[in-house]
Amino acid sequence: QTETALTTTPTCIQISPDTSPPIDLVSTTPVFVDLDGSGGLPTIGDASIAAYSNQYQPTTTTPFLTDKFKIQRFDMQAVCTILEFGQAPMCQLEFNVKYCQRILLATHKYEFESLHKAEGSVEGSTTTHKTRLRESVNEYGNYEHRNLQFSGCQRNREGKFMATGTGPGKYAITGGIGDFFGAFGTVDATFDVGTQQYNDIDLNLCYYILH
């Protein structure tokens, strides 16, 4: 048996259309389940299922950048059930997410050149940040020479978390696995009936880090 330490203070992130480019999710062919075979308007018990090859995925090609994060995956499976005609359904959502936190550091041209000659694989740094940036470059980094800026990524997180609720309004995040152990928080979006898209994802996610 092994013991695993758990951070007592949760890590929390926010992805909001107010502070970032919006994240919109679309499913190519969600399956509609006509429970009573009425063949008409949705009735109590009817459901919509978007899973596996039909799951919701970003309309923007991944990876993409928000103000603070590099989003490498943001998929969502959804099972939504009609509880009352004309009312928003109750939904069970499973998010499969991979992201890392962006870092942006500026330096000087002579530092780029001297370090590149000395270190080879590392482009641009200062002595103070050299070790951390080397790790970031090797694992997640993306160097842009424009404006002599280093653009990289750190604290890679990957896992799944669940959310449930009855719209309209926010859904409660009820747990997670992988790097999102013990996840809690809220997720909200605007559902477009015409396009079957979830627009302007508003995510407040907290989780605990296992050591």
Tab-separated table of C-alpha atoms in Angstrom:
chain	number	residue	atom	x	y	z
A	1	GLN	CA	0.000	0.000	0.000
A	2	THR	CA	1.087	3.541	-0.685
A	3	GLU	CA	-0.014	6.854	0.742
A	4	THR	CA	-0.701	9.875	-1.425
A	5	ALA	CA	-0.507	13.424	-0.103
A	6	LEU	CA	-3.310	15.806	-1.007
A	7	THR	CA	-3.028	19.559	-1.149
A	8	THR	CA	-5.374	21.156	1.374
A	9	THR	CA	-5.821	24.296	-0.708
A	10	PRO	CA	-7.552	23.735	-4.054
A	11	THR	CA	-6.215	25.054	-7.330
A	12	CYS	CA	-8.840	27.145	-9.134
A	13	ILE	CA	-9.033	28.421	-12.693
A	14	GLN	CA	-11.551	30.551	-14.536
A	15	ILE	CA	-12.244	30.607	-18.262
A	16	SER	CA	-14.811	33.267	-19.072
A	17	PRO	CA	-15.952	34.947	-22.303
A	18	ASP	CA	-15.550	38.222	-20.394
A	19	THR	CA	-11.783	37.778	-20.099
A	20	SER	CA	-10.843	35.353	-22.895
A	21	PRO	CA	-11.713	34.554	-26.489
A	22	PRO	CA	-14.987	32.576	-26.216
A	23	ILE	CA	-14.975	28.780	-26.284
A	24	ASP	CA	-17.851	27.374	-28.357
A	25	LEU	CA	-18.629	23.643	-28.570
A	26	VAL	CA	-20.459	21.848	-31.370
A	27	SER	CA	-21.522	18.247	-32.026
A	28	THR	CA	-21.784	17.066	-35.619
A	29	THR	CA	-24.722	14.679	-35.105
A	30	PRO	CA	-26.186	14.472	-31.586
A	31	VAL	CA	-28.653	11.579	-31.340
A	32	PHE	CA	-32.255	12.372	-30.371
A	33	VAL	CA	-34.101	9.639	-28.477
A	34	ASP	CA	-37.902	9.771	-28.968
A	35	LEU	CA	-38.975	7.823	-25.885
A	36	ASP	CA	-42.703	7.606	-26.579
A	37	GLY	CA	-42.424	7.445	-30.358
A	38	SER	CA	-44.600	10.514	-30.809
A	39	GLY	CA	-42.448	11.754	-33.672
A	40	GLY	CA	-43.292	15.350	-32.907
A	41	LEU	CA	-42.078	17.980	-30.495
A	42	PRO	CA	-39.899	16.805	-27.572
A	43	THR	CA	-41.943	15.336	-24.720
A	44	ILE	CA	-41.125	14.221	-21.167
A	45	GLY	CA	-38.427	11.563	-21.183
A	46	ASP	CA	-37.042	12.348	-24.626
A	47	ALA	CA	-33.267	12.758	-24.635
A	48	SER	CA	-30.360	14.070	-26.651
A	49	ILE	CA	-27.057	12.164	-26.559
A	50	ALA	CA	-23.717	13.458	-27.806
A	51	ALA	CA	-20.907	11.010	-27.010
A	52	TYR	CA	-17.765	9.396	-28.391
A	53	SER	CA	-17.521	10.280	-32.117
A	54	ASN	CA	-20.495	12.651	-31.727
A	55	GLN	CA	-19.255	14.469	-28.630
A	56	TYR	CA	-19.083	18.241	-28.441
A	57	GLN	CA	-15.764	19.717	-29.536
A	58	PRO	CA	-14.435	23.270	-29.882
A	59	THR	CA	-15.324	25.142	-33.051
A	60	THR	CA	-11.748	26.462	-32.930
A	61	THR	CA	-8.995	24.010	-33.854
A	62	THR	CA	-6.950	22.896	-30.840
A	63	PRO	CA	-4.561	23.893	-29.453
A	64	PHE	CA	-5.716	27.475	-28.989
A	65	LEU	CA	-4.917	30.243	-26.524
A	66	THR	CA	-6.995	32.089	-23.957
A	67	ASP	CA	-5.682	35.010	-21.922
A	68	LYS	CA	-3.980	32.676	-19.404
A	69	PHE	CA	-4.056	29.146	-20.798
A	70	LYS	CA	-3.137	27.011	-23.769
A	71	ILE	CA	-6.096	24.690	-24.382
A	72	GLN	CA	-4.978	21.402	-25.930
A	73	ARG	CA	-8.266	19.538	-25.470
A	74	PHE	CA	-11.749	20.657	-24.427
A	75	ASP	CA	-14.274	17.937	-25.322
A	76	MET	CA	-17.679	17.351	-23.745
A	77	GLN	CA	-20.035	14.376	-23.715
A	78	ALA	CA	-23.645	15.241	-22.914
A	79	VAL	CA	-26.826	13.341	-22.087
A	80	CYS	CA	-29.793	15.708	-21.732
A	81	THR	CA	-33.314	14.643	-20.784
A	82	ILE	CA	-36.571	16.563	-21.135
A	83	LEU	CA	-38.351	16.869	-17.764
A	84	GLU	CA	-41.157	19.161	-18.882
A	85	PHE	CA	-42.223	20.376	-22.302
A	86	GLY	CA	-40.953	23.860	-23.067
A	87	GLN	CA	-38.433	23.854	-20.227
A	88	ALA	CA	-34.661	23.466	-20.314
A	89	PRO	CA	-33.536	19.835	-19.947
A	90	MET	CA	-31.551	18.183	-17.186
A	91	CYS	CA	-28.056	17.350	-18.416
A	92	GLN	CA	-25.201	15.096	-17.369
A	93	LEU	CA	-21.932	16.419	-18.783
A	94	GLU	CA	-18.469	14.877	-18.897
A	95	PHE	CA	-15.575	17.159	-19.845
A	96	ASN	CA	-12.257	15.813	-21.117
A	97	VAL	CA	-9.774	18.667	-20.788
A	98	LYS	CA	-6.056	19.230	-21.221
A	99	TYR	CA	-4.506	22.633	-20.647
A	100	CYS	CA	-1.386	24.357	-19.406
A	101	GLN	CA	-0.700	27.801	-18.004
A	102	ARG	CA	0.915	30.269	-20.367
A	103	ILE	CA	4.130	32.068	-19.510
A	104	LEU	CA	5.359	35.117	-21.369
A	105	LEU	CA	8.787	36.544	-20.654
A	106	ALA	CA	10.754	39.224	-22.482
A	107	THR	CA	14.517	39.328	-22.679
A	108	HIS	CA	17.303	40.841	-24.785
A	109	LYS	CA	18.765	39.764	-28.068
A	110	TYR	CA	22.275	39.228	-26.692
A	111	GLU	CA	20.833	36.861	-24.039
A	112	PHE	CA	19.124	34.829	-26.772
A	113	GLU	CA	22.327	34.557	-28.739
A	114	SER	CA	24.702	33.797	-25.846
A	115	LEU	CA	22.399	31.220	-24.284
A	116	HIS	CA	21.606	29.595	-27.602
A	117	LYS	CA	25.316	29.084	-28.213
A	118	ALA	CA	25.887	27.707	-24.715
A	119	GLU	CA	22.783	25.560	-24.317
A	120	GLY	CA	21.837	24.612	-27.863
A	121	SER	CA	18.220	23.565	-27.371
A	122	VAL	CA	17.143	26.496	-25.184
A	123	GLU	CA	16.207	29.731	-26.937
A	124	GLY	CA	16.179	32.818	-24.772
A	125	SER	CA	16.380	33.057	-21.014
A	126	THR	CA	17.984	34.755	-18.087
A	127	THR	CA	20.210	33.055	-15.528
A	128	THR	CA	17.448	33.206	-12.925
A	129	HIS	CA	14.846	31.467	-15.102
A	130	LYS	CA	17.116	29.284	-17.226
A	131	THR	CA	16.367	25.944	-15.561
A	132	ARG	CA	12.600	26.456	-15.427
A	133	LEU	CA	12.414	27.720	-18.982
A	134	ARG	CA	14.526	24.840	-20.269
A	135	GLU	CA	12.008	22.407	-18.803
A	136	SER	CA	9.113	24.401	-20.235
A	137	VAL	CA	10.658	24.583	-23.695
A	138	ASN	CA	11.475	20.896	-23.800
A	139	GLU	CA	8.005	19.790	-22.692
A	140	TYR	CA	5.494	22.444	-23.753
A	141	GLY	CA	7.391	25.401	-25.155
A	142	ASN	CA	6.659	27.505	-28.180
A	143	TYR	CA	9.247	30.171	-28.933
A	144	GLU	CA	8.284	33.199	-31.011
A	145	HIS	CA	11.142	35.402	-32.200
A	146	ARG	CA	8.848	38.371	-32.862
A	147	ASN	CA	9.345	41.163	-30.347
A	148	LEU	CA	12.028	39.040	-28.663
A	149	GLN	CA	9.505	37.274	-26.470
A	150	PHE	CA	9.473	33.742	-25.113
A	151	SER	CA	6.041	32.161	-25.126
A	152	GLY	CA	5.808	28.878	-23.230
A	153	CYS	CA	3.616	26.764	-21.038
A	154	GLN	CA	3.822	25.230	-17.566
A	155	ARG	CA	1.726	23.222	-15.098
A	156	ASN	CA	0.198	20.863	-17.627
A	157	ARG	CA	-3.139	19.444	-16.411
A	158	GLU	CA	-5.127	16.618	-18.015
A	159	GLY	CA	-8.210	14.707	-16.886
A	160	LYS	CA	-11.984	14.608	-16.755
A	161	PHE	CA	-14.623	16.264	-14.619
A	162	MET	CA	-18.386	15.838	-14.375
A	163	ALA	CA	-21.131	18.443	-14.238
A	164	THR	CA	-24.871	18.116	-13.793
A	165	GLY	CA	-27.856	20.407	-13.580
A	166	THR	CA	-31.133	21.649	-15.002
A	167	GLY	CA	-31.033	24.802	-17.084
A	168	PRO	CA	-31.250	27.625	-17.466
A	169	GLY	CA	-28.422	28.597	-15.181
A	170	LYS	CA	-25.110	27.165	-14.092
A	171	TYR	CA	-24.387	23.457	-13.755
A	172	ALA	CA	-22.586	22.116	-10.693
A	173	ILE	CA	-19.228	20.383	-11.140
A	174	THR	CA	-19.488	17.254	-9.035
A	175	GLY	CA	-16.110	15.545	-9.222
A	176	GLY	CA	-13.163	14.685	-11.406
A	177	ILE	CA	-10.380	12.225	-12.169
A	178	GLY	CA	-6.831	12.478	-13.429
A	179	ASP	CA	-5.365	15.879	-12.615
A	180	PHE	CA	-8.831	17.172	-11.645
A	181	PHE	CA	-9.224	15.037	-8.524
A	182	GLY	CA	-12.058	16.248	-6.269
A	183	ALA	CA	-13.191	18.820	-8.825
A	184	PHE	CA	-15.912	21.292	-7.870
A	185	GLY	CA	-17.248	24.571	-9.198
A	186	THR	CA	-19.666	25.626	-11.924
A	187	VAL	CA	-19.946	25.643	-15.705
A	188	ASP	CA	-22.365	27.613	-17.826
A	189	ALA	CA	-22.996	28.288	-21.511
A	190	THR	CA	-25.573	29.596	-23.942
A	191	PHE	CA	-27.221	26.824	-25.962
A	192	ASP	CA	-28.170	27.687	-29.543
A	193	VAL	CA	-31.069	25.446	-30.605
A	194	GLY	CA	-30.560	26.269	-34.278
A	195	THR	CA	-26.879	25.347	-34.493
A	196	GLN	CA	-26.911	22.853	-31.592
A	197	GLN	CA	-23.890	24.696	-30.158
A	198	TYR	CA	-22.911	25.526	-26.607
A	199	ASN	CA	-21.524	29.054	-26.884
A	200	ASP	CA	-19.483	31.225	-24.523
A	201	ILE	CA	-18.382	28.547	-22.061
A	202	ASP	CA	-18.047	30.071	-18.581
A	203	LEU	CA	-15.986	27.743	-16.383
A	204	ASN	CA	-15.087	28.100	-12.713
A	205	LEU	CA	-13.137	24.948	-11.848
A	206	CYS	CA	-11.343	23.995	-8.638
A	207	TYR	CA	-9.493	20.747	-7.929
A	208	TYR	CA	-6.904	19.221	-5.615
A	209	ILE	CA	-3.372	18.218	-6.561
A	210	LEU	CA	-2.121	14.785	-5.545
A	211	HIS	CA	1.551	14.367	-4.664
